[in-house]
PDB file of C-alpha atoms in Angstrom:
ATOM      1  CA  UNK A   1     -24.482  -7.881  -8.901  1.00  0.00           C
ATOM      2  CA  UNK A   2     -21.361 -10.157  -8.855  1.00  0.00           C
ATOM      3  CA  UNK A   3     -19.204 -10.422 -11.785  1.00  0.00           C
ATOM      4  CA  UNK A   4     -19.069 -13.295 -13.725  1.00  0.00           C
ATOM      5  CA  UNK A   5     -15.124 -15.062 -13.636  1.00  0.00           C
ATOM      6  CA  UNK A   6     -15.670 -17.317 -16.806  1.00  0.00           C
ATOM      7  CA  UNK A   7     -14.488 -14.424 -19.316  1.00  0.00           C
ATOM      8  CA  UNK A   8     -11.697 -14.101 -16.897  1.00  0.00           C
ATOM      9  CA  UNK A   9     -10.456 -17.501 -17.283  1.00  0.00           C
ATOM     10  CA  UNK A  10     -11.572 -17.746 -20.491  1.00  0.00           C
ATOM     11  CA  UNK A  11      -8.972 -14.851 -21.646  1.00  0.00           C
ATOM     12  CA  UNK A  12      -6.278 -15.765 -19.633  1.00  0.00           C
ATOM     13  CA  UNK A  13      -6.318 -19.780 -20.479  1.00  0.00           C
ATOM     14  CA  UNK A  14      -6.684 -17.764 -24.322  1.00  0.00           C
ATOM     15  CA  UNK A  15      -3.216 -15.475 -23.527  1.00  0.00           C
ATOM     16  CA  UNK A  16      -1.565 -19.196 -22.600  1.00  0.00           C
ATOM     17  CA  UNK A  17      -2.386 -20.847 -25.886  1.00  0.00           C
ATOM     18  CA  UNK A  18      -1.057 -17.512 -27.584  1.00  0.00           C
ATOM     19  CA  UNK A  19       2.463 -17.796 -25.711  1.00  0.00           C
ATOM     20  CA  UNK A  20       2.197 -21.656 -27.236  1.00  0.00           C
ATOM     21  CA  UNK A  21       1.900 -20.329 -30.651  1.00  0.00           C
ATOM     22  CA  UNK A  22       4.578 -17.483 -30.114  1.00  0.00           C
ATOM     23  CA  UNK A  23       7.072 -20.470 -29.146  1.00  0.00           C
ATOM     24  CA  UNK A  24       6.162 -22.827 -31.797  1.00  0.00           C
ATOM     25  CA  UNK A  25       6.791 -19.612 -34.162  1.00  0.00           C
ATOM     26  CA  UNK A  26       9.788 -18.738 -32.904  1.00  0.00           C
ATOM     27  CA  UNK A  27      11.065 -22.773 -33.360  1.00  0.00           C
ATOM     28  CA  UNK A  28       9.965 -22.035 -36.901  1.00  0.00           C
ATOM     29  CA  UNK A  29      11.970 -18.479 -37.676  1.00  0.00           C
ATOM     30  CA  UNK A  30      15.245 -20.715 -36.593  1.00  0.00           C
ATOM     31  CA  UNK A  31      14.782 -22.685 -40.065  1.00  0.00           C
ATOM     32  CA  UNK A  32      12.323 -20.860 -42.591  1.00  0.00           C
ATOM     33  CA  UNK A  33      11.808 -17.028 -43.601  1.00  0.00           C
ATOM     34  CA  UNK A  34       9.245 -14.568 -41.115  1.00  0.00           C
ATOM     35  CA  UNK A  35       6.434 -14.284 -43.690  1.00  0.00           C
ATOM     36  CA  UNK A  36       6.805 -17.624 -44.806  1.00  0.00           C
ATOM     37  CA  UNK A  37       5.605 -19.134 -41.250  1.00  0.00           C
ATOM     38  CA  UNK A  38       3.536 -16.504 -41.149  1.00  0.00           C
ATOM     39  CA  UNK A  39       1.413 -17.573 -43.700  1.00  0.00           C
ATOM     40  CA  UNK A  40       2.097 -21.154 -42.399  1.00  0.00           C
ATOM     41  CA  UNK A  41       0.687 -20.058 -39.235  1.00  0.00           C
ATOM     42  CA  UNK A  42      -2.456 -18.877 -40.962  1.00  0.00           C
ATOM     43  CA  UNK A  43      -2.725 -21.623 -43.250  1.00  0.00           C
ATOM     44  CA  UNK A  44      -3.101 -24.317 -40.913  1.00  0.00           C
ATOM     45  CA  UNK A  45      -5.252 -21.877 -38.169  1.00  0.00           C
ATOM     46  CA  UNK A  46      -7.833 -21.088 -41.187  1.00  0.00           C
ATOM     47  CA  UNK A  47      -8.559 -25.260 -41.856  1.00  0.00           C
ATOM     48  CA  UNK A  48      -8.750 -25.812 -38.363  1.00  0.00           C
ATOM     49  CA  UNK A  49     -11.193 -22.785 -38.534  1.00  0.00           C
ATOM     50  CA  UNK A  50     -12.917 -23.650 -41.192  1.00  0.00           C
ATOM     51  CA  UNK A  51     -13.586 -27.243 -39.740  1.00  0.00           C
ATOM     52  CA  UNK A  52     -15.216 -25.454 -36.387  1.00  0.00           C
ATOM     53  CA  UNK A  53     -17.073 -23.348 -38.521  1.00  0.00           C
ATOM     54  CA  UNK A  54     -18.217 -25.967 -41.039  1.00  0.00           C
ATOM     55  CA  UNK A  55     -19.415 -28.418 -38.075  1.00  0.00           C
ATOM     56  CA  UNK A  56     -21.595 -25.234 -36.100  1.00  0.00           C
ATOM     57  CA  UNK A  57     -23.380 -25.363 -39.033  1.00  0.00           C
ATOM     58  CA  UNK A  58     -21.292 -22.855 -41.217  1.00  0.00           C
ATOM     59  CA  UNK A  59     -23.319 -19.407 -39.519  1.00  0.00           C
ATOM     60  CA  UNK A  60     -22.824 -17.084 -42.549  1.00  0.00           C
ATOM     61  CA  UNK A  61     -21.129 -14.196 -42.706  1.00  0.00           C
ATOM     62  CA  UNK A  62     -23.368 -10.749 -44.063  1.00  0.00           C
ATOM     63  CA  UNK A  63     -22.035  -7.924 -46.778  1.00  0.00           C
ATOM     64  CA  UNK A  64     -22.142  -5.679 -43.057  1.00  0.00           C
ATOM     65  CA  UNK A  65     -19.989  -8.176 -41.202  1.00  0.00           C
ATOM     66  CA  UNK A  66     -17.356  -8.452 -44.074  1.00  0.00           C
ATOM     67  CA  UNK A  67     -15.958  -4.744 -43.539  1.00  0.00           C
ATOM     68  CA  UNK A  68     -14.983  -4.659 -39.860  1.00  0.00           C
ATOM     69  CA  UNK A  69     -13.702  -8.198 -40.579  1.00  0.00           C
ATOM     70  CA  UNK A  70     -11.551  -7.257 -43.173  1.00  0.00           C
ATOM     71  CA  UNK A  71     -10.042  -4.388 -40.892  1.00  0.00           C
ATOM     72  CA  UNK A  72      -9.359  -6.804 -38.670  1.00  0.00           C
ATOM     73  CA  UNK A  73      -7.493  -9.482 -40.845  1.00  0.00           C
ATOM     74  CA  UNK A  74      -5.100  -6.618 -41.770  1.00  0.00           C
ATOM     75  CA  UNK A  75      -4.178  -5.640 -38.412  1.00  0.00           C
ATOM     76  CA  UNK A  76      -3.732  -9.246 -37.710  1.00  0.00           C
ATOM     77  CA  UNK A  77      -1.396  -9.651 -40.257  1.00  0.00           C
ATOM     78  CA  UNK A  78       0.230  -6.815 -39.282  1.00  0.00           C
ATOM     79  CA  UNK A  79       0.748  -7.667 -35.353  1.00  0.00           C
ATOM     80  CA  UNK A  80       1.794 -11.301 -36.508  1.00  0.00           C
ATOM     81  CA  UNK A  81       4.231 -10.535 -38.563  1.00  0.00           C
ATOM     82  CA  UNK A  82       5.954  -7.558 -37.089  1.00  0.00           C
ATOM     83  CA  UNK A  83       5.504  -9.743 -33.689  1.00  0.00           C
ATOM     84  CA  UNK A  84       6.925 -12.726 -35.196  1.00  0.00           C
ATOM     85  CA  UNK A  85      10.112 -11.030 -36.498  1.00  0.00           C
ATOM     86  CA  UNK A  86      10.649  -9.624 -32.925  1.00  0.00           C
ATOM     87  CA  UNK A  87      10.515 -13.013 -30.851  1.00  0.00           C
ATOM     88  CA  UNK A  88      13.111 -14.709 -33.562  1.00  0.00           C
ATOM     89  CA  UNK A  89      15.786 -12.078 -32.757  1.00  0.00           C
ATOM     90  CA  UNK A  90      14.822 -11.098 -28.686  1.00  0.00           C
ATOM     91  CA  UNK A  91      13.971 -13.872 -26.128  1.00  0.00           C
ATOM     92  CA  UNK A  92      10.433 -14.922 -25.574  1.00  0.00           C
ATOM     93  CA  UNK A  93      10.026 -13.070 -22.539  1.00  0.00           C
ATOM     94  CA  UNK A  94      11.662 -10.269 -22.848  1.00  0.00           C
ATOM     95  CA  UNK A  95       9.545  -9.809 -26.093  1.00  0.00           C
ATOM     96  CA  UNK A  96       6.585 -10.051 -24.536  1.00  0.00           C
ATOM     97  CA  UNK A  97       7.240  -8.039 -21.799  1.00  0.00           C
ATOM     98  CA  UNK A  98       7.748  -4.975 -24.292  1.00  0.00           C
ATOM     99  CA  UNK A  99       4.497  -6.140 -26.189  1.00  0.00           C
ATOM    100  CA  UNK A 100       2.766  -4.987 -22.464  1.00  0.00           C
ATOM    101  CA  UNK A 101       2.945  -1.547 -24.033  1.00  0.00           C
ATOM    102  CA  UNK A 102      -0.860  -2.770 -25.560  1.00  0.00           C
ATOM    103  CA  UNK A 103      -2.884  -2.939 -22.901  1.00  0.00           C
ATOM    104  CA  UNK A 104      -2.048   0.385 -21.667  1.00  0.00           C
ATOM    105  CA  UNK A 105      -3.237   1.712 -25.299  1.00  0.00           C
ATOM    106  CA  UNK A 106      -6.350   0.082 -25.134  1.00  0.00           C
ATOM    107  CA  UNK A 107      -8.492   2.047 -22.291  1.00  0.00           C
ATOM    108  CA  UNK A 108      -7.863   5.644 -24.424  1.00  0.00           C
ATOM    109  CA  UNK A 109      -8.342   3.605 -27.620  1.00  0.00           C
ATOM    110  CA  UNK A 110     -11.651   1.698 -26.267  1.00  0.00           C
ATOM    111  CA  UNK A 111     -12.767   5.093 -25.430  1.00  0.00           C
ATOM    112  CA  UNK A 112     -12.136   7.025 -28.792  1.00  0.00           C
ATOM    113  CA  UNK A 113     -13.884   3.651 -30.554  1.00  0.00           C
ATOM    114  CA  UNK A 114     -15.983   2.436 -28.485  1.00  0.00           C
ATOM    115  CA  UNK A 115     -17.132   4.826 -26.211  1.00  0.00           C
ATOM    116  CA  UNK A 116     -16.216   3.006 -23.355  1.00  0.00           C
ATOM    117  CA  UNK A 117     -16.180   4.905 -20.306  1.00  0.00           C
ATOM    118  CA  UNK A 118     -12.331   5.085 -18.728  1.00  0.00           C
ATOM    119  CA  UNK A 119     -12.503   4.114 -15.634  1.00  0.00           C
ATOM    120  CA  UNK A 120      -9.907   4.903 -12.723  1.00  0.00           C
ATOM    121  CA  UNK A 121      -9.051   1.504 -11.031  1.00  0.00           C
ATOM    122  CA  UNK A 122      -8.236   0.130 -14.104  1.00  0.00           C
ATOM    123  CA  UNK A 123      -6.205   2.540 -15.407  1.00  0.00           C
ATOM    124  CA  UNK A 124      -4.779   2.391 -11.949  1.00  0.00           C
ATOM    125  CA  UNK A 125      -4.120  -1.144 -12.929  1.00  0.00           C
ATOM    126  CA  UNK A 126      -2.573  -0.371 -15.960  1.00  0.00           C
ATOM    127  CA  UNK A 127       0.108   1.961 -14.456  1.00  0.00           C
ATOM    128  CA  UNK A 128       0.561  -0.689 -12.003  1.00  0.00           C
ATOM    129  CA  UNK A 129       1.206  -3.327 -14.670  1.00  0.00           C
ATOM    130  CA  UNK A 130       3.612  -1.045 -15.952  1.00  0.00           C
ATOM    131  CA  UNK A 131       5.623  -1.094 -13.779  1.00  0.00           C
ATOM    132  CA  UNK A 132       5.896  -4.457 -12.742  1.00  0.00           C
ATOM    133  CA  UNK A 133       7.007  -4.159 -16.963  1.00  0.00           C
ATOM    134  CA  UNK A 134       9.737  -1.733 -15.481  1.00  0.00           C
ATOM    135  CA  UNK A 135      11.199  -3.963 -13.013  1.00  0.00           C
ATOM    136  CA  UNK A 136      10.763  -6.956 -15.292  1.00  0.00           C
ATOM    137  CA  UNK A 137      13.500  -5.482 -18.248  1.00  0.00           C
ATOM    138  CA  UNK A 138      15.848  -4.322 -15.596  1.00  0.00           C
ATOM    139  CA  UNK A 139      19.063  -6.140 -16.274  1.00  0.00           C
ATOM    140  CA  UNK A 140      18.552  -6.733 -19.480  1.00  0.00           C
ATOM    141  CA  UNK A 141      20.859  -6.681 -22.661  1.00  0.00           C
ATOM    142  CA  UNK A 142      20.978  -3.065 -24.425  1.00  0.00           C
ATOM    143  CA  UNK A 143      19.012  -2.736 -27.363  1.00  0.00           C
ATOM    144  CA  UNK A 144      21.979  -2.151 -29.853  1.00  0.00           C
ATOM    145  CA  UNK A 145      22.813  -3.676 -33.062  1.00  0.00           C
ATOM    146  CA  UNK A 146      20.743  -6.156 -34.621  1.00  0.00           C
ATOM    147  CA  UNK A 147      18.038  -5.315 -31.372  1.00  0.00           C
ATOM    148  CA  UNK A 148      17.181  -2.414 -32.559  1.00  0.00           C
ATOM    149  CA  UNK A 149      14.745  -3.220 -35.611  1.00  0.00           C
ATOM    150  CA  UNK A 150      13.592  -5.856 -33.247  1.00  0.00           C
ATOM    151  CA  UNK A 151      12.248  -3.519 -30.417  1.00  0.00           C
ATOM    152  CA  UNK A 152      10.810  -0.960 -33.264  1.00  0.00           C
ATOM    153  CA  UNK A 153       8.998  -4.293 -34.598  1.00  0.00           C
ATOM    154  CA  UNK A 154       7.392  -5.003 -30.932  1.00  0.00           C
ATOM    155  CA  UNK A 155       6.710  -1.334 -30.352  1.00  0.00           C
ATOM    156  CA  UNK A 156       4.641  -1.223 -33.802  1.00  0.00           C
ATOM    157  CA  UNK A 157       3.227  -4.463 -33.158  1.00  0.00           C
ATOM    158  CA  UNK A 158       1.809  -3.514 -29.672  1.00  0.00           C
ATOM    159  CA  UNK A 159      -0.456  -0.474 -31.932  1.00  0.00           C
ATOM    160  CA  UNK A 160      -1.696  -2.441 -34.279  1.00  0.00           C
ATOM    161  CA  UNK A 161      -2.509  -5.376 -31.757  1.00  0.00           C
ATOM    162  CA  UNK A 162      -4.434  -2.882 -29.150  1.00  0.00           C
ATOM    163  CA  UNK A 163      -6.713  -1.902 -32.284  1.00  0.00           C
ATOM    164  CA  UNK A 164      -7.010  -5.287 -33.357  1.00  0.00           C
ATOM    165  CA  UNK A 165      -8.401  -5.888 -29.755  1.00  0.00           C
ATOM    166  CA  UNK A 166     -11.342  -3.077 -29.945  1.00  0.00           C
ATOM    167  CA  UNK A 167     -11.958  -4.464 -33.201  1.00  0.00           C
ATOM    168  CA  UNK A 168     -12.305  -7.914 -31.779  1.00  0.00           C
ATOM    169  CA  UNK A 169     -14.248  -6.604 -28.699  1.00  0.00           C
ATOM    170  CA  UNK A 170     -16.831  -4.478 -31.432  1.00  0.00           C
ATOM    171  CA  UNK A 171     -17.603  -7.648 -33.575  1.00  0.00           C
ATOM    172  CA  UNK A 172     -17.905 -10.158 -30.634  1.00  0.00           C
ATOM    173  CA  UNK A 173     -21.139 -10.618 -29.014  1.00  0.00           C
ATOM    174  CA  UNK A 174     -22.446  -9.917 -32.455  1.00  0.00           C
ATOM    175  CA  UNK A 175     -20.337 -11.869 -34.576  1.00  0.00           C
ATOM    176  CA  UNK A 176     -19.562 -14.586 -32.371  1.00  0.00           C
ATOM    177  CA  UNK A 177     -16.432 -16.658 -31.491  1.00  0.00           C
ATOM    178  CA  UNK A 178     -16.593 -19.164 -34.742  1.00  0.00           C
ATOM    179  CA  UNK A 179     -16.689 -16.150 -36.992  1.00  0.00           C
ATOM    180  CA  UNK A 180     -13.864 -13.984 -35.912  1.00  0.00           C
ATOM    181  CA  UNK A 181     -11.791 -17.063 -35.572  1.00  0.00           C
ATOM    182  CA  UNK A 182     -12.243 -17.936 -39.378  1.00  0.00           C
ATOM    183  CA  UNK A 183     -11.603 -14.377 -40.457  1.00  0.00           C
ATOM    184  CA  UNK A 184      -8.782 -13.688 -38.128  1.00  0.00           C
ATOM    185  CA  UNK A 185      -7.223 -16.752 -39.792  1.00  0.00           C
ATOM    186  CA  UNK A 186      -8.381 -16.740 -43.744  1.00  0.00           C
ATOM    187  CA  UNK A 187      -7.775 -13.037 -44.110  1.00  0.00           C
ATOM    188  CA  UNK A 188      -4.207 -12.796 -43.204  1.00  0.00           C
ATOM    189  CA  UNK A 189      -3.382 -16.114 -44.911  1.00  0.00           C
ATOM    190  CA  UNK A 190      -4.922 -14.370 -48.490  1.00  0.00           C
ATOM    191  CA  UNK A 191      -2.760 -11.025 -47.450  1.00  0.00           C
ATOM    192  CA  UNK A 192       0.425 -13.609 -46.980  1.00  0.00           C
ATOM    193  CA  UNK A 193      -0.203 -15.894 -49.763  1.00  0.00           C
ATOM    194  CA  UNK A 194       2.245 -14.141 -52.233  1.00  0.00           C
ATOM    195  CA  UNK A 195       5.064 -14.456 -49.715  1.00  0.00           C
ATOM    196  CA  UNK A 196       4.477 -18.360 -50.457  1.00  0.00           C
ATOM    197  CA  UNK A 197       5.054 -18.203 -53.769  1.00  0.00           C
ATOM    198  CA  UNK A 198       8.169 -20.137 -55.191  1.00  0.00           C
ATOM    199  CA  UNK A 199       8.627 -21.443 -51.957  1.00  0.00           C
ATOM    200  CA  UNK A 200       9.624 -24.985 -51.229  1.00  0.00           C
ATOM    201  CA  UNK A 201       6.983 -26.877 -49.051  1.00  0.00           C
ATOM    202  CA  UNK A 202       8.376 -27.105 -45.588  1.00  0.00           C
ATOM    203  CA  UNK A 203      10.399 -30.279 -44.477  1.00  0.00           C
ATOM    204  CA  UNK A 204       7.747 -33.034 -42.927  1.00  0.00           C
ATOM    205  CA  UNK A 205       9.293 -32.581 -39.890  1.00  0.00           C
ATOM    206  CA  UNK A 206       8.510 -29.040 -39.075  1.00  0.00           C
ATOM    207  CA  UNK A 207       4.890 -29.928 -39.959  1.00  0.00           C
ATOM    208  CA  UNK A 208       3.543 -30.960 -36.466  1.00  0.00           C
ATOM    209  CA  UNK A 209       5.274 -26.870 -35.685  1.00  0.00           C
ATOM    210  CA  UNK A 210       3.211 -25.669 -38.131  1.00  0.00           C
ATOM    211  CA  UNK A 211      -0.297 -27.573 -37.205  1.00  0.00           C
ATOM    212  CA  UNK A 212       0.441 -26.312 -33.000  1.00  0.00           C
ATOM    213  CA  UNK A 213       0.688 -22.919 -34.253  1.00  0.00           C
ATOM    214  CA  UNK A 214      -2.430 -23.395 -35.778  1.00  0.00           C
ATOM    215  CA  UNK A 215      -3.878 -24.900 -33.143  1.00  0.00           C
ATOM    216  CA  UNK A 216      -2.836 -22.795 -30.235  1.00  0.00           C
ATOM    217  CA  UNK A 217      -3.389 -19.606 -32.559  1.00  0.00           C
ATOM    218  CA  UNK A 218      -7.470 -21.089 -33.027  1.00  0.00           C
ATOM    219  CA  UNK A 219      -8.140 -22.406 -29.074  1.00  0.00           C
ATOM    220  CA  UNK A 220      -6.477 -18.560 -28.126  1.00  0.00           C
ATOM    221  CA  UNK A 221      -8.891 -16.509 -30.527  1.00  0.00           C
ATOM    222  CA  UNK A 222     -11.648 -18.121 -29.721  1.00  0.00           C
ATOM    223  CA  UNK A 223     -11.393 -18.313 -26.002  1.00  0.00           C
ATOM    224  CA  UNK A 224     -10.766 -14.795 -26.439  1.00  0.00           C
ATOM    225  CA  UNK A 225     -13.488 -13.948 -28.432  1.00  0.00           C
ATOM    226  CA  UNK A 226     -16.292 -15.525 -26.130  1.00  0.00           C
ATOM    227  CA  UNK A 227     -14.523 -13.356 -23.478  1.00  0.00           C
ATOM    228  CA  UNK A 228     -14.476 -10.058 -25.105  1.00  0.00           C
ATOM    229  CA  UNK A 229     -18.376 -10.706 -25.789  1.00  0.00           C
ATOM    230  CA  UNK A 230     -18.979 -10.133 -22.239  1.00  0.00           C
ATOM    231  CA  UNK A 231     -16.356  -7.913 -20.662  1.00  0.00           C
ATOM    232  CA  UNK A 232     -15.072  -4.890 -21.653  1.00  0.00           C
ATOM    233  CA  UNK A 233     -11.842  -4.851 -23.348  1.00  0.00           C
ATOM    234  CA  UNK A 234     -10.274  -2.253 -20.750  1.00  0.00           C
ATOM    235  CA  UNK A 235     -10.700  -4.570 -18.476  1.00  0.00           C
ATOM    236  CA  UNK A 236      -9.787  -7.856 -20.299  1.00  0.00           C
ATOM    237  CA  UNK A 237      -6.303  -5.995 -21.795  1.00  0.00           C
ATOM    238  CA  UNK A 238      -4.812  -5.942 -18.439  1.00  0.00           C
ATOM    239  CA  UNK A 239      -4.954  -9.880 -18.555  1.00  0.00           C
ATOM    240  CA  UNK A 240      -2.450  -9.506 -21.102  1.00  0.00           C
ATOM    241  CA  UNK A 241       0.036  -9.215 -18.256  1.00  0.00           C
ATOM    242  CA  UNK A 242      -0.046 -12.992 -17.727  1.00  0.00           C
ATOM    243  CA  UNK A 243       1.435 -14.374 -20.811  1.00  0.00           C
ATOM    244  CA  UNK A 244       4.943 -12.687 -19.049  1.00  0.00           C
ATOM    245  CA  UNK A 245       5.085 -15.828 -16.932  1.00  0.00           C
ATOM    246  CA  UNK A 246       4.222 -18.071 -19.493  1.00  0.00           C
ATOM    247  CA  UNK A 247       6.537 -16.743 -21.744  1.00  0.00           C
ATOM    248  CA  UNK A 248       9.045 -16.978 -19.729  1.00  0.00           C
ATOM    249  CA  UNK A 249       8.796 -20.523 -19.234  1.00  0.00           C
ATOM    250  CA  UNK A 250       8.411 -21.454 -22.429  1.00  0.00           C
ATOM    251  CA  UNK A 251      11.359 -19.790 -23.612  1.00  0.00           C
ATOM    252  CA  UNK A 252      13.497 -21.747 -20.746  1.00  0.00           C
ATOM    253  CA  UNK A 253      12.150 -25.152 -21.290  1.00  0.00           C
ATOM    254  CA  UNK A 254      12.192 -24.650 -25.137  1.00  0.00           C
ATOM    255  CA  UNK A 255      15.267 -22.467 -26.238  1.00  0.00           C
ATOM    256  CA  UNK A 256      16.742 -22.069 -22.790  1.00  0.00           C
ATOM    257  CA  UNK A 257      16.670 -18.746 -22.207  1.00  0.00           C
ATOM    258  CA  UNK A 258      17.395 -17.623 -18.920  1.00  0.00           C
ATOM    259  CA  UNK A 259      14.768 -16.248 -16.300  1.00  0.00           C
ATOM    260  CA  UNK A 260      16.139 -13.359 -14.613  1.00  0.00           C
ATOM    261  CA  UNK A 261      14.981 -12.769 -10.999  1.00  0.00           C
ATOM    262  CA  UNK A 262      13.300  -9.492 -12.214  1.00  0.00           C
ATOM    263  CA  UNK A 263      10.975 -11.245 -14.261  1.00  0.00           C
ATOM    264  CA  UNK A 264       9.349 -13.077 -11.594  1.00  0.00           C
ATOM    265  CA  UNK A 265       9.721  -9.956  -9.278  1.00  0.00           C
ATOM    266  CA  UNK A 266       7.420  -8.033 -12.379  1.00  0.00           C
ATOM    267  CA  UNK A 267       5.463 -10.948 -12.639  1.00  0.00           C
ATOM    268  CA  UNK A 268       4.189 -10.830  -9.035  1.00  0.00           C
ATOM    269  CA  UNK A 269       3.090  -6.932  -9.466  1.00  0.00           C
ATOM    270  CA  UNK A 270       1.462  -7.655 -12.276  1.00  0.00           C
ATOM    271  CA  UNK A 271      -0.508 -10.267 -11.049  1.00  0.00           C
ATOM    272  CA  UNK A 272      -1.551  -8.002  -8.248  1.00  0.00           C
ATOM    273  CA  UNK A 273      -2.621  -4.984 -11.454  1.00  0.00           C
ATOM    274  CA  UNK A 274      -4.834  -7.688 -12.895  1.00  0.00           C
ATOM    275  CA  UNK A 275      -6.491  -9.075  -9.886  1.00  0.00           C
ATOM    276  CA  UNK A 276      -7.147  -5.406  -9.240  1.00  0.00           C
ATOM    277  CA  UNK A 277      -8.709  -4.839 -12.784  1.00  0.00           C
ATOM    278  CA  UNK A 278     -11.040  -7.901 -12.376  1.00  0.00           C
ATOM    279  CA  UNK A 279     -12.280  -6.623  -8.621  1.00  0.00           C
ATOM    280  CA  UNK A 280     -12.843  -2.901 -10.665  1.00  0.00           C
ATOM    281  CA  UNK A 281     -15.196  -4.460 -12.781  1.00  0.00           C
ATOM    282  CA  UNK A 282     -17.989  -5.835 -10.340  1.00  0.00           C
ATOM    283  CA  UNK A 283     -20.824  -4.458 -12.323  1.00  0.00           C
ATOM    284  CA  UNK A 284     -20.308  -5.930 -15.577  1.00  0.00           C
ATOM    285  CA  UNK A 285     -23.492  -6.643 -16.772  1.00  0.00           C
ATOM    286  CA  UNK A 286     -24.225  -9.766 -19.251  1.00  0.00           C
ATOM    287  CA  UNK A 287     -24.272  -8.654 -22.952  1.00  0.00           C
ATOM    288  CA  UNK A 288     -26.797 -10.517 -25.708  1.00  0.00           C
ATOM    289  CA  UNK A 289     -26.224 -14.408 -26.088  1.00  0.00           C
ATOM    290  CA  UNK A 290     -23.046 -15.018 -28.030  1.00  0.00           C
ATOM    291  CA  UNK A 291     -23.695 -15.973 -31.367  1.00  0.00           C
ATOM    292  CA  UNK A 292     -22.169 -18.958 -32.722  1.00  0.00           C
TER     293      UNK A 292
END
């Protein structure tokens, strides 16, 4: 049975729009307080959400739904805000490239969870990834100094994302893409909304910042969610690898960061780890319609 390469594209066009948010953040940090756009972020994802939702005929959400959804919003608030502080002190890439620390938690984790079986290739794949990660920090600055709480924050951030993922891939073909986009977004904006309080409203011109985040932070979860729904999330974490090169241009075009040889070097082997995970997974077979 061949595999089907929509989920494929479908997560990896979703880990593009997520490097969009992560620079429109980071353009953010420069000007107002981490949990502040934090719960900016959220605030304009969950009307953008809620519009989706409200126009697919508002599908409801059940009293069994509400508890995995609610685990969810909290590690989402979590990875954004721990991975928010990181990328306003360290530069785009180089952020992200630690962040690849995720996808090699999620096989074991998926397994634990889920029950999903580990398979070889694709841990293969992940040790493969790895080390195009290796080659990709050589060069870089030490992490001294102010670095320091930044790295811990990427480090902690890459947990709590990897079980935000399983949670993501347990709820999706059940839950459906409209859903989990809504409660990834209203969730963590209630959990933030104290860190608003007494807080001037941001200047008019940081606005269109805050309605891309939103945007690029919905079009990512939900092309993310319809993916999960099919594919295992083993498989799909690998894909994480490619938001190094978009990161990396995004942080040269946007805050000029410079793009060290080894980057592109790691991004090549990387490539080659997920091209290898997607050829592991040739019997993926097509899970229940995906709800709406």
């Amino acid at each position: 049975m061949s595999r089907p390469i929509l989920p494929y594209l479908q997560a990896a066009a979703g880990i593009g729009a997520l490097c969009a948010l992560d620079a429109s953040i980071k353009h953010l940090t420069f000007d107002y307080p981490i949990f502040f756009v934090t719960f900016g972020r959220y605030v304009t994802g969950a009307a953008i959400a809620t519009l989706v939702w409200w126009r697919q005929s508002a599908p409801r959400f059940t009293t069994g739904m509400m508890r995995a959804h609610v685990v969810r919003g909290i590690l989402i608030a979590l990875t954004a805000t721990l991975f928010f502080f990181a990328i306003h002190t360290l530069p785009l890439a180089e952020a992200i490239t630690l962040s690849f620390t995720a996808p090699l938690m999620i096989p074991p984790m998926a397994h634990v969870l889920l029950g999903e079986r580990m398979k070889g290739p694709v841990l293969g794949a992940g040790l493969l990834g790895f080390v195009g990660v290796a080659i990709t920090v050589q060069g870089a600055p030490s992490f001294a100094g102010d670095r320091l709480p930044a790295l811990a924050a990427v480090l902690a951030a890459s947990v709590t994302y990897a079980l935000s993922a399983i949670a993501m891939r347990a709820r999706a073909a059940a839950d459906g893409s409209t859903r989990l986009t809504l409660s990834g977004t209203v969730i963590p904006m209630i959990l933030l909304s104290p860190f608003a309080v007494g807080h001037a409203v941001p200047a008019v011109a940081s606005w269109p910042w805050f309605v891309a985040a939103g945007v690029f932070g919905n079009v990512g979860i939900q092309l993310l969610a319809r993916a999960y729904a099919r594919v295992e999330v083993q498989v799909l974490g690998i894909l994480e690898f490619t938001a190094l090169p978009w990161a990396a241009l995004l942080g040269w075009l946007l805050f000029g960061e410079a793009v060290r040889l080894q980057v592109w070097a790691g991004a090549a082997i990387i490539l080659g780890a997920c091209l290898w995970a997607a050829r592991a997974d040739r019997r993926v077979a097509e899970t229940a319609p995906l709800a709406p």
